[in-house]
Each structure stands twice: as structure tokens, then as C-alpha cells.
Coordinates of C-alpha atoms and ligand atoms in Angstrom, one line a residue:
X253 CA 23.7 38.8 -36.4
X254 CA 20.6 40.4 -36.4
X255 CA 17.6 37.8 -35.7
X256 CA 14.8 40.2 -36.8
X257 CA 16.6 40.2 -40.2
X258 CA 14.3 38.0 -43.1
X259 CA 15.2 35.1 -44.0
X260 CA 17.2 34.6 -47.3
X261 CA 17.0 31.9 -49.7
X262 CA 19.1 30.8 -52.3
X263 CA 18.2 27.9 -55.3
X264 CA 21.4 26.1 -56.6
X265 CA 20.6 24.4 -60.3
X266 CA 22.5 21.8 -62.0
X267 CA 25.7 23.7 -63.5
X268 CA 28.4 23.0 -66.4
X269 CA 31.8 22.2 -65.8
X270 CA 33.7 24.2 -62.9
X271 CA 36.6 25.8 -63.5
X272 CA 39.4 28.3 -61.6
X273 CA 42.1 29.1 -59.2
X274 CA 40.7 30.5 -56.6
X275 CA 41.5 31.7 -52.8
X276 CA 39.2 30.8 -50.1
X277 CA 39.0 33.3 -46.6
X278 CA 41.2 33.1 -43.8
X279 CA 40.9 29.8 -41.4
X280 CA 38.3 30.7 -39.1
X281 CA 40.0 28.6 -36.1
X282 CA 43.5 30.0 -36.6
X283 CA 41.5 33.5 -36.5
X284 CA 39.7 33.1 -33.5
X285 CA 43.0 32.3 -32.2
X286 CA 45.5 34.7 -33.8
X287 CA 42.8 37.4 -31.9
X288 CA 42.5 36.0 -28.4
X289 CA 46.5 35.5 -28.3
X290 CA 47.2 38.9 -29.3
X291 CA 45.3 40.1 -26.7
X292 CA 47.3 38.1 -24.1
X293 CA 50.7 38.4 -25.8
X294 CA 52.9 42.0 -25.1
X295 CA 53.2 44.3 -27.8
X296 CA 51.8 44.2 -30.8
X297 CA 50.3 41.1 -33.3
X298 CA 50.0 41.8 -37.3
X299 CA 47.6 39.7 -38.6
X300 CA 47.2 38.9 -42.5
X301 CA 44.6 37.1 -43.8
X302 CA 42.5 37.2 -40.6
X303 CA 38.8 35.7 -41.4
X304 CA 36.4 39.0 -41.6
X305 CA 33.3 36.9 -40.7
X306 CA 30.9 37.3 -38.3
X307 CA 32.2 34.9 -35.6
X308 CA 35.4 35.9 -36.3
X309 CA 34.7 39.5 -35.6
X310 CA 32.3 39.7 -32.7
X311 CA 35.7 37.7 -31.0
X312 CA 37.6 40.6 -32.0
X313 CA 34.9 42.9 -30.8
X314 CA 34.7 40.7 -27.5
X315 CA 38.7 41.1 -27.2
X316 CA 38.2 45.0 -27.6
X317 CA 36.1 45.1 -24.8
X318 CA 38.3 43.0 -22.3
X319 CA 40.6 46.1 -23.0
X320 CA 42.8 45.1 -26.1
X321 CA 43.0 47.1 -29.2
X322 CA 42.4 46.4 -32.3
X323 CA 43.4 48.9 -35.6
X324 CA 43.3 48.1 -39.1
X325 CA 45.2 49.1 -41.0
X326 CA 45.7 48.4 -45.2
X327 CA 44.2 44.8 -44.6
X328 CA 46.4 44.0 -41.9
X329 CA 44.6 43.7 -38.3
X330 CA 46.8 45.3 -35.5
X331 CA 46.0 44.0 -32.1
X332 CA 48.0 45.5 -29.0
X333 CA 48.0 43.2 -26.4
X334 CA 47.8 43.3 -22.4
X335 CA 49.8 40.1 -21.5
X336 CA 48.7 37.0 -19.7
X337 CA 46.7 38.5 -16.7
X338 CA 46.0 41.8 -18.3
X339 CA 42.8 41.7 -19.5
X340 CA 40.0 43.9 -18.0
X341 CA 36.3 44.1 -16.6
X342 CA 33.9 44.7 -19.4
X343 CA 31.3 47.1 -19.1
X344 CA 28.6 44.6 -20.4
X345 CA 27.6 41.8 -21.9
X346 CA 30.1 39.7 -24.1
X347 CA 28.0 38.9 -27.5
X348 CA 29.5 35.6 -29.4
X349 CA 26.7 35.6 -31.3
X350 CA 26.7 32.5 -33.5
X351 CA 30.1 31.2 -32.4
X352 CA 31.1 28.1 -30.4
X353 CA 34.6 28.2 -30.5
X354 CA 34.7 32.2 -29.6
X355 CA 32.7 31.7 -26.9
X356 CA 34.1 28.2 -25.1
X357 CA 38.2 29.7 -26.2
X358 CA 37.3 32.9 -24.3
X359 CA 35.8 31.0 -21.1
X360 CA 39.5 29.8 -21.2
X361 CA 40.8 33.5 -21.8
X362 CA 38.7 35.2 -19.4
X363 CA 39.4 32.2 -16.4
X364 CA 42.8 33.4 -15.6
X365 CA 41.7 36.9 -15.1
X366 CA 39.9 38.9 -12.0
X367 CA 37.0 39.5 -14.2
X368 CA 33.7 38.9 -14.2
X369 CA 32.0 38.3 -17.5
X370 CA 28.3 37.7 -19.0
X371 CA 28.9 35.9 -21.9
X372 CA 25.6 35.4 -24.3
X373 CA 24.8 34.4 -28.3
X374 CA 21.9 33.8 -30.5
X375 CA 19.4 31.4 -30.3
X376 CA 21.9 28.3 -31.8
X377 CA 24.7 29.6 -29.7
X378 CA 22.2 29.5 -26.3
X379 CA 21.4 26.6 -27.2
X380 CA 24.7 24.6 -27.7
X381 CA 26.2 22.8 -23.7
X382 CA 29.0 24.6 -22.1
X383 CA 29.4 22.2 -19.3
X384 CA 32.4 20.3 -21.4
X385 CA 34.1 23.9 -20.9
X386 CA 32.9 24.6 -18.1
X387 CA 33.9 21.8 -15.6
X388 CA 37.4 22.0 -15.9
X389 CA 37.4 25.2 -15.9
X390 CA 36.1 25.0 -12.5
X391 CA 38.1 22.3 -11.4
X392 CA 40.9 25.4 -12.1
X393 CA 38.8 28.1 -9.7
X394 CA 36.8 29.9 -12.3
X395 CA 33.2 30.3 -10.8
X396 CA 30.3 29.9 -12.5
X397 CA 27.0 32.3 -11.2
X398 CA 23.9 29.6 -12.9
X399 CA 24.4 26.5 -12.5
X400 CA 23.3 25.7 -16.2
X401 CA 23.9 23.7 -19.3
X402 CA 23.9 27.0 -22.0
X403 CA 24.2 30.6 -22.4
X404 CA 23.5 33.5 -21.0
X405 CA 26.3 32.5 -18.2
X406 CA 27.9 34.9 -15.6
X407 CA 31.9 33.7 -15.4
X408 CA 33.9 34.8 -12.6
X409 CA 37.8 34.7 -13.4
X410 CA 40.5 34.7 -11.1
X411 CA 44.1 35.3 -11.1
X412 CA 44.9 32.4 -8.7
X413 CA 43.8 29.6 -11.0
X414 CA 45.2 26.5 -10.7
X415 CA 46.9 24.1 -12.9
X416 CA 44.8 20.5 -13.6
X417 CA 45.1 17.4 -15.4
X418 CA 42.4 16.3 -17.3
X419 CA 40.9 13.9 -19.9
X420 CA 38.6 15.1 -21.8
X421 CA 35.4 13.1 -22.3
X422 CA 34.2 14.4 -25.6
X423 CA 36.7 14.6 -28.8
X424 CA 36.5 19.0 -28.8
X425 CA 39.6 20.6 -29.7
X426 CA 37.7 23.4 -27.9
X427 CA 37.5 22.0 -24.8
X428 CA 41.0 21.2 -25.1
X429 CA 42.2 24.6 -26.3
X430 CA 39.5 26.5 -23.2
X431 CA 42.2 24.4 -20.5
X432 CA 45.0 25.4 -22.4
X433 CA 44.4 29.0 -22.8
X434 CA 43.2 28.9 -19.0
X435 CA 46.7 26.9 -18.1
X436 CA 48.9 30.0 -19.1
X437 CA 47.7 31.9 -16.2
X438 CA 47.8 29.3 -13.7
X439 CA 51.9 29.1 -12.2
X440 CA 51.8 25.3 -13.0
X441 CA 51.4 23.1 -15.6
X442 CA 48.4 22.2 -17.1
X443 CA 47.7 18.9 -18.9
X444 CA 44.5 18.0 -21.1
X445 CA 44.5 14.2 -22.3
X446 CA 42.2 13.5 -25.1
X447 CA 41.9 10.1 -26.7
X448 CA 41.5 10.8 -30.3
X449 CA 43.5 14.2 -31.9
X450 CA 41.7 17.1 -32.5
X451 CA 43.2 20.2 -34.1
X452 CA 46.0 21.5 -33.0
X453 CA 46.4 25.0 -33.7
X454 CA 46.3 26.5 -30.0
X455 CA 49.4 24.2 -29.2
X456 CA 51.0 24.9 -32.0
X457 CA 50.3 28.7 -31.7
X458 CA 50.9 28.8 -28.5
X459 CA 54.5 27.7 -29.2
X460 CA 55.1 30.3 -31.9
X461 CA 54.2 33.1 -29.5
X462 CA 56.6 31.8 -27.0
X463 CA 54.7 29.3 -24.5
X464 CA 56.2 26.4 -24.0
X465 CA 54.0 23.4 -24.7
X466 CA 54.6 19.5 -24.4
X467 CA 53.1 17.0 -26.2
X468 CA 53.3 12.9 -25.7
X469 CA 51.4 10.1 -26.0
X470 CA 50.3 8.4 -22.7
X471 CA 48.9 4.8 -22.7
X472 CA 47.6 5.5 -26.5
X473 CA 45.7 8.6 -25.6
X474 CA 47.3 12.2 -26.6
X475 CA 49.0 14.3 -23.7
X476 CA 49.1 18.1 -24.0
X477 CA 50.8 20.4 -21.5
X478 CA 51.3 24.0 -21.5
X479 CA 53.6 25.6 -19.0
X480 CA 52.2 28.7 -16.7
X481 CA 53.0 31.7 -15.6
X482 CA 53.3 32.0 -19.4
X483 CA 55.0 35.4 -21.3
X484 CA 53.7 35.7 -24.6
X485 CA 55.2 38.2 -27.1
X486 CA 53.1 39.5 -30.1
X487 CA 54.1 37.9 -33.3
X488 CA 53.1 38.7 -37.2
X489 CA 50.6 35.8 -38.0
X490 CA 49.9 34.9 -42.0
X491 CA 46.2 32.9 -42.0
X492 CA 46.3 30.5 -44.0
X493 CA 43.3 29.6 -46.3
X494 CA 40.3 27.7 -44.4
X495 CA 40.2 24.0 -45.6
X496 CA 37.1 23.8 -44.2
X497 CA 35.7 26.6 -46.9
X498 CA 37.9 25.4 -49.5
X499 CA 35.9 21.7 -48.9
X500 CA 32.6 23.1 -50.5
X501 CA 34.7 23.9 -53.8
X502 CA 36.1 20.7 -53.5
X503 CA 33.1 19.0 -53.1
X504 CA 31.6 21.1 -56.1
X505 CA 34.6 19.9 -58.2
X506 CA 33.7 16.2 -57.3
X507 CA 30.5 16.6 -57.8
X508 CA 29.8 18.3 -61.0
X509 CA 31.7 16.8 -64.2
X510 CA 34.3 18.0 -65.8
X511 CA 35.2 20.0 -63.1
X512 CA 39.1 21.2 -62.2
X513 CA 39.2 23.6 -59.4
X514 CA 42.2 24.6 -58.1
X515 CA 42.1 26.7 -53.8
X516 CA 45.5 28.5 -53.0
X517 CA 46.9 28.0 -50.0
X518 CA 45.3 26.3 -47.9
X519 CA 46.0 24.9 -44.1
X520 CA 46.8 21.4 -44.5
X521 CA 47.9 20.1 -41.0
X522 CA 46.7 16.7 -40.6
X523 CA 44.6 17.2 -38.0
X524 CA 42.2 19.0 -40.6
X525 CA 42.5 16.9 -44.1
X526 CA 40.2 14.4 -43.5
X527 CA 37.8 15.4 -45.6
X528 CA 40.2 14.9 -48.7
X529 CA 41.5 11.8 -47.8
X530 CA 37.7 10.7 -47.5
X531 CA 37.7 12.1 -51.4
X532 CA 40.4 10.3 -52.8
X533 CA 39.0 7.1 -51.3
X534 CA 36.1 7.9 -52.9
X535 CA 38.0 8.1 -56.5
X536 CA 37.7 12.1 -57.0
X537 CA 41.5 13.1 -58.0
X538 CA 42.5 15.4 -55.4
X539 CA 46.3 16.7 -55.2
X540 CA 48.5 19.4 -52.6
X541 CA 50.7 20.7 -54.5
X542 CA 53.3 23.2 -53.5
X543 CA 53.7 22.4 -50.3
X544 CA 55.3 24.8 -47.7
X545 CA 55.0 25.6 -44.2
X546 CA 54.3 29.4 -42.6
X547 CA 53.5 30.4 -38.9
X548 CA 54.3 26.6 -37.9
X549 CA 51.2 25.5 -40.3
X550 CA 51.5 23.3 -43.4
X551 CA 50.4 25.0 -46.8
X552 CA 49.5 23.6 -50.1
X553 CA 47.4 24.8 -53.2
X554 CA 44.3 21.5 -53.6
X555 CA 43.3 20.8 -56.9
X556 CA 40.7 18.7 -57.4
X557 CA 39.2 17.3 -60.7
X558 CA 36.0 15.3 -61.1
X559 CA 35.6 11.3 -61.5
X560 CA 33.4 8.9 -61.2
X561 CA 32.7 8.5 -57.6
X562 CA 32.3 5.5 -55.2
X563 CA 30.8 4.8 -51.6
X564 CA 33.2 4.5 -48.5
X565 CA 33.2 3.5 -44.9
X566 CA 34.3 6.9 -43.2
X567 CA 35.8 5.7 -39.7
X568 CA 35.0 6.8 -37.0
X569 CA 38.4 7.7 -35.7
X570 CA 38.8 10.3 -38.7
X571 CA 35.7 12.6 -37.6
X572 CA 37.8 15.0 -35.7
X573 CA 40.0 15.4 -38.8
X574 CA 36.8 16.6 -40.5
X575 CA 34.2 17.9 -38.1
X576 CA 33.4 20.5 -39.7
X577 CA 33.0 18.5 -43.2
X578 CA 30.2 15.6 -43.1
X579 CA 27.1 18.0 -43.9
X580 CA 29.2 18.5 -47.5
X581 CA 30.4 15.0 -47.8
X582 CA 27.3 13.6 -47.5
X583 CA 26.2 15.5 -50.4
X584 CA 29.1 14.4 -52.5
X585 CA 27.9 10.5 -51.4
X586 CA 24.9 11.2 -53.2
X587 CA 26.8 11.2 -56.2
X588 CA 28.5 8.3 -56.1
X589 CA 27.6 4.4 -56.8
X590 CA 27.0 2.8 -53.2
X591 CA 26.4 3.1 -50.1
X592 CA 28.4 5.7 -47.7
X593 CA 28.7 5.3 -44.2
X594 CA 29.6 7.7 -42.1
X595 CA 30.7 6.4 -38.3
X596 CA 30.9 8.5 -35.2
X597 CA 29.3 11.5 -35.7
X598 CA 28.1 12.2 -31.9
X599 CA 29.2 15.6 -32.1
X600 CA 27.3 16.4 -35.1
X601 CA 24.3 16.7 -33.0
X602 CA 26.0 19.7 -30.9
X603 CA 27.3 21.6 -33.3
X604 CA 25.4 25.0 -34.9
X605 CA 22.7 22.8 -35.1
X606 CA 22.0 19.2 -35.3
X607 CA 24.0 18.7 -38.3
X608 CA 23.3 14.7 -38.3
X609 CA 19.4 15.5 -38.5
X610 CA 19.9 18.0 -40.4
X611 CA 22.0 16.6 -43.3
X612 CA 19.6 13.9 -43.2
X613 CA 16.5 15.3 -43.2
X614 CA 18.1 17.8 -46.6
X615 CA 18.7 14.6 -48.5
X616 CA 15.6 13.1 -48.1
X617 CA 13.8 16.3 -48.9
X618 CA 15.5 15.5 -51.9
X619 CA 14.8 12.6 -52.9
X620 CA 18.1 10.7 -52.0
X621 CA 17.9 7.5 -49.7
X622 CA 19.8 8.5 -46.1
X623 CA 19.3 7.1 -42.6
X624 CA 20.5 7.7 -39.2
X625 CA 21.7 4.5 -37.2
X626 CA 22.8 5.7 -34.0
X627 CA 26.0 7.8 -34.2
X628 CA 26.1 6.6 -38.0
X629 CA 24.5 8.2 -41.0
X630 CA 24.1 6.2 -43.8
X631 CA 23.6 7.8 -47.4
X632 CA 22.9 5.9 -50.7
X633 CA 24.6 6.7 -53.5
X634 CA 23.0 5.8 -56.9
X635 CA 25.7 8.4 -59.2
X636 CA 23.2 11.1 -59.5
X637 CA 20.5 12.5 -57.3
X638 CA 16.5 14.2 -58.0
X639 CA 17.0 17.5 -56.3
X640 CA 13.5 19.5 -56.0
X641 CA 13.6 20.1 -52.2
X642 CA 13.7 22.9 -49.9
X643 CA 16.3 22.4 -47.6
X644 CA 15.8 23.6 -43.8
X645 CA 19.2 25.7 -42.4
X646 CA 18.3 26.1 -38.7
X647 CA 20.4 29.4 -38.7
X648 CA 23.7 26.6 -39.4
X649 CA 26.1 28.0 -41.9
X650 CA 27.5 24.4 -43.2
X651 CA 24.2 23.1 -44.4
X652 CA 23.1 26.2 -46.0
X653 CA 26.6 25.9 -48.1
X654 CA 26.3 21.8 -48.4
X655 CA 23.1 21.9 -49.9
X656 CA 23.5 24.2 -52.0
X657 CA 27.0 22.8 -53.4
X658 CA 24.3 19.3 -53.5
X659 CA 22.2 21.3 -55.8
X660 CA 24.8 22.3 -58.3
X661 CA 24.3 17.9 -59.5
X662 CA 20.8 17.4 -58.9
X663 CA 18.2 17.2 -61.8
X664 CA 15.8 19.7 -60.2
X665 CA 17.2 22.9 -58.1
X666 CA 17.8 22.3 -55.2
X667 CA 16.4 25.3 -52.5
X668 CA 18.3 26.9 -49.6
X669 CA 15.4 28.5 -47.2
X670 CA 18.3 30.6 -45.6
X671 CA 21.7 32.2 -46.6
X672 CA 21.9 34.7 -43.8
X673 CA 24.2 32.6 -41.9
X674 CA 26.7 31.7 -44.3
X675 CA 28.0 35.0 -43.3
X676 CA 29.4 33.5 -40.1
X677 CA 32.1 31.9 -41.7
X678 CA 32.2 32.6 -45.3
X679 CA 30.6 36.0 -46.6
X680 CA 31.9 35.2 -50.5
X681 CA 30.7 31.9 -50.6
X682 CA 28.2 33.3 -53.4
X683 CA 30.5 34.9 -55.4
X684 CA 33.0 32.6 -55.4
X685 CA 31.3 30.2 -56.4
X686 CA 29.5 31.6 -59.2
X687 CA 33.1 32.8 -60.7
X688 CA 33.5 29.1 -60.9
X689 CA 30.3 28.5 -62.9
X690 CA 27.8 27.3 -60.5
X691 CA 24.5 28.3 -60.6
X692 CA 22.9 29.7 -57.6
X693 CA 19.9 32.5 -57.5
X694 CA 18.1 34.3 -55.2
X695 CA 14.6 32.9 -55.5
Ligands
S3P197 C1 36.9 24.3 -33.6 C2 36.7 23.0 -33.2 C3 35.6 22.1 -33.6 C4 34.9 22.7 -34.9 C5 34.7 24.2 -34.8 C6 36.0 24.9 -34.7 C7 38.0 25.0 -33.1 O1 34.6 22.0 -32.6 O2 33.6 22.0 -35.1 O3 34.1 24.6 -36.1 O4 38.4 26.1 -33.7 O5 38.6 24.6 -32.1 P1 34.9 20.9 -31.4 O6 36.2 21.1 -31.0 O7 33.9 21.3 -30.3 O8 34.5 19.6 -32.1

């Protein structure tokens, strides 16, 4: 994304009941995915559904230029893959622009591989830490050129990586998928412990294009090993809806009363749901229905329908489950009677931006009582909220969309000083949105 471009912003204003079925864009992890596996599978991959986003589409572009191709054809993305080890030099510089899990999955990709690769992003990306990847991805041969913390990095791969075991310090399901993706090119097996799940959509993936992948539990802590020398065969993948888009409907739906919003088919695997769970607890009705299973994923259509809302304790052990989902729950505590906690949100700090500041700094612009305690952010709820503020987006795509699902209750608007990056992971946020009945206007 362009960083010259001017800055957008949006004003959400309290809105009437919301209504609708709608569908939400393709799972942006399962994308990223579905893209980098094609390209290592043999033969072709048709992908349906696929995320056209920004991150999701400088990955592609980053696939095409390690020598896979990509055609599209009537909405279904073609990719013809190379094969584990088949991936080539690129002539320059790998752009993952705003994307985390692009980047850190392709260090993974690119490790197996004789190549050497400058991999850079925008200002958020260069300034997010790569060392979680990078370390074991040393401990397997890749070389590193700088000795540094964030992009612009110079990778070197190599096709005699070798197989590790290792426990991962920080709950990152990229970090975990980087090894594993780097594991199919060793000829051993590769092992990543991690204490607390995080999504599992590599392993799972993984399997469905033919790897063979282990999982156990070892001394309480989840074991994950993927077999090497790995022969992948291109497969038709169907992507499912994104739960982590569908949340700021959800959230809407909670939020605003009256509401009953239905999102079609949506990923569901556990491992991404805790943001509804956290919902229910807090009394909004929220229901799967039509439950099914495709590509080895579990499906449902989520309907949620506003009540009257209460504060929770959100666990600690639950914020891998919904990573991606505390900007937009912390909105929805401002909406209910009492006090929310929210425990364990280290990671928030590392994300697009520092989400934890962030969110907290966006409810107190307006007017709603939030602290941060350590790894803990602490909203009060008093059932409605003043609204009024201009929220600050520091190029982060979830709390442009969180505030501005906030201001959709408030009493005053609630302002948005930049959209631009919404396109990262959700271009028809807007649109969709307002087909359901909120309110939101360029300024
Ligand atoms: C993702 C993992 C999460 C999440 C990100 C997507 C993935 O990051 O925040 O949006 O696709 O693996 P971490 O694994 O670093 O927590």
C-alpha cells in the first residue's frame, strides 16, 4: 500500500436496528496459506473464495516471483506449483507490505530453498520483531545477513536444512506454522511444542495436501510434527468465511439493539471462536447453525441477535482463540453493565500496531473508563457509551474497523482518522456494513 496516499477518515453515528444475511471475505490465514502451499505442492491448486486483500495479495505476488504461477480465472485463483524445493531466486526485493503472517510463513517457505531473499514492508510491518521466526529458523541452517530485530532482512535458504525440535516461547501460530513450513524440506522430522494452542490451519492443511503431520500432547504442552522430505500434490481449496471479519458484524449486532445479523459460512475451528464464546458469556445470543465441515475446516452460518449485555473475565488462556478480536470486544464491553477484563494480551503490543495502547487510548478518547494493568486491559462498562472522539489507527486495520463498529452505539459519532488500511484484510467492510444499516460517512 501506497504510504504517500492521504489519509482517509470515516465517522460511524449511532444507527437503528441491524439487519441481514450476509457473507463476509475469505479467511485471510487460510489464504495466506492456500497460496504459499500451492506453490510448493505439484500440479495445480484451485482456490475459491481466496481473500482479495492486500496482504493476501502481495503473498500471491511474493509467490509469483519465487517462480509460481498464479491465473485467475472466473473467480477461481489457479496457482501451479514447483514442489517442495522448487522455488526460485527472485530478481528483487520481496514486498509484504502490511502483513505479518505473509512475511514470517514465507521465511519458513523460502528456508528450505537455495535462495536468497530481501524481504521488506511498510512502516508497521518494519517495525513488528522477526527474531521469534527467525531463531529457529536458524537453528535449521537458514542464514540471516543483519543481525537485526525487523525488516528489511536479507534470508539465505538452503536445501540442506535440518529438522529441530522446538518450544516456542511466545503463543504465535506463525512461528509455529514458519518451522513447519521450513520442516517439509528438511529429510527429518520437525517438531514445534507450544504451550497454549494457536490456530491450526497449516497442520491441518498440510495434511489435506498430503504431508503427514502428528500431533500429541507432551507433559500438558501441544506437540506438532511434520514429516520431511515432504511431496505435496495441489488440491481444490474452498475458503471459508473469515471469523475474524465476521466478529465486527457480530459485534455490531451486540452492540446496537434490535439487531439480528446473520454471516454465512464461516470457519469455526475452535482454535478461532473465542471471540463468541466471550459473547455469549456476556449474554448477546449468538448461535452456529448448519454446521458442516469442507477442506478439513468446520463451517457454520453465526447469527447473532442483540441483549442486554454484561462484563466478563476473558482468561488469559483463551487469547490465542481470539487474537485477532480484543480491539472489537473491547468496544462491545463498553456496552455492557460492569467491568470487563481482559487477561493476557502480551501479544497485543506486537501486532499491526500496539493494539493494547491503542484500543485503550480509542476508548478513552471517547469518553469510556479503560485502563491498562500489565498484560491486562480493563474496560468499564456502564450499558452505553459518549462517543465524540477521534480515534488514532496507526496504519492497523482492526482498530480502524473496532471503532468504528464502537461508534455505531455511542451518543456522539464516533471518528476514524484512517480507513486506508482496512483494505489489508477487508476491502467491503464499508459496504457491508451499511447494507446492514449502520451509519458510517466520509467526513
Ligand atoms: C495468524 C496468526 C496470528 C494473528 C494473525 C494471523 C496466522 O498471529 O494475529 O492475524 O495466520 O497464523 P500470531 O500467531 O503471531 O499471534
Amino acid at each position: 500500500m501506497s504510504h504517500s496516499q492521504q489519509p482517509k477518515p470515516l465517522v460511524a453515528h449511532r444507527s437503528g436496528p441491524l439487519s441481514g444475511r450476509v457473507r463476509v471475505p475469505g479467511d485471510k490465514s487460510i489464504s495466506h496459506r492456500a497460496l504459499m502451499l500451492g506453490a510448493l505442492a505439484t500440479g495445480t491448486t484451485r482456490i475459491t473464495g481466496l481473500l482479495e486483500a492486500e496482504d493476501v495479495l502481495n503473498t500471491a505476488k511474493v509467490v509469483e516471483a519465487l517462480g509460481a504461477r498464479i491465473n485467475r480465472r472466473e473467480g477461481v485463483i489457479e496457482v501451479l506449483g514447483r514442489g517442495v524445493g522448487g522455488l526460485i531466486q527472485p530478481s528483487g526485493p520481496l514486498d509484504f507490505g502490511n502483513s505479518g503472517t505473509g512475511c514470517r510463513l514465507m521465511m519458513g517457505v523460502i528456508a528450505g530453498h537455495d535462495i536468497e531473499a530481501r524481504l521488506v514492508g511498510d512502516a508497521s510491518l518494519s517495525r513488528r520483531p522477526m527474531r521469534r521466526v527467525l531463531t529457529p529458523l536458524r537453528q535449521m541452517g537458514m542464514g540471516v545477513v543483519e543481525d537485526r530485530e525487523t525488516l528489511p532482512l536479507t534470508i539465505r535458504g538452503t536445501s540442506s536444512l535440518v529438522p529441530i525440535e522446538y518450544a516456542t516461547p511466545v503463543p504465535s501460530a506463525q512461528v509455529k506454522s514458519a518451522v513447519l513450513f521450513a520442516g517439509l524440506a528438511t529429510s527429518g522430522e520437525t517438531t514445534v511444542i507450544e504451550r497454549e494452542a494457536t490456530r491450526d490451519h497449516t497442520e491441518r492443511m498440510f495434511r489435506y495436501f498430503g504431508a503427514e503431520v502428528r500431533t500429541a500432547m507432551r507433559d500438558g504442552r501441544h506437540a506438532i510434527t511434520v514429516v520431511g522430505d515432504a511431496e505435496l500434490e495441489g488440491r481444490d481449496v474452498k475458503v471459508p468465511a473469515d471469523p475474524s471479519s465476521a466478529a465486527f458484524l457480530a459485534a455490531a449486532a451486540a452492540i446496537v439493539p434490535g439487531s439480528d445479523v446473520t454471516i454465512e459460512g464461516v470457519l469455526v475451528n475452535e482454535t478461532r471462536t473465542g471471540f463468541y464464546t466471550t459473547l455469549r458469556e456476556m449474554g448477546a445470543d449468538v448461535a452456529f447453525a448448519d454446521l458442516r465441515e469442507e477442506n478439513g475446516e468446520p463451517i457454520a452460518d453465526i447469527r447473532v441477535r442483540h441483549r442486554a449485555l454484561t462484563g466478563v473475565v476473558v482468561p488469559a488462556a483463551r487469547a490465542p482463540s481470539m487474537i485477532d478480536e480484543y480491539p472489537v470486544l473491547a468496544a462491545v464491553a463498553a456496552f455492557a453493565q460492569g467491568e470487563t477484563r481482559m487477561e493476557g494480551l502480551a501479544e497485543l503490543k506486537v501486532k499491526e500496531s500496539d493494539r493494547l495502547a491503542a484500543t485503550a487510548a480509542g476508548l478513552i478518547a471517547n469518553g469510556i473508563g479503560a485502563r491498562v494493568e500489565g498484560d491486562t486491559l480493563v474496560v468499564e462498562g456502564r450499558g452505553a457509551a459518549r462517543g465524540g472522539g477521534t480515534v488514532v489507527t496507526h496504519m492497523d486495520h482492526r482498530i480502524a474497523m473496532a471503532f468504528l463498529i464502537l461508534g455505531l452505539g455511542t451518543d456522539r459519532p464516533v471518528e476514524v482518522d484512517d480507513v486506508t488500511f482496512v483494505a489489508t484484510s477487508f476491502p467491503a467492510f464499508t459496504g457491508l456494513m451499511t447494507g446492514l444499516g449502520a451509519k458510517l460517512e466520509a467526513k
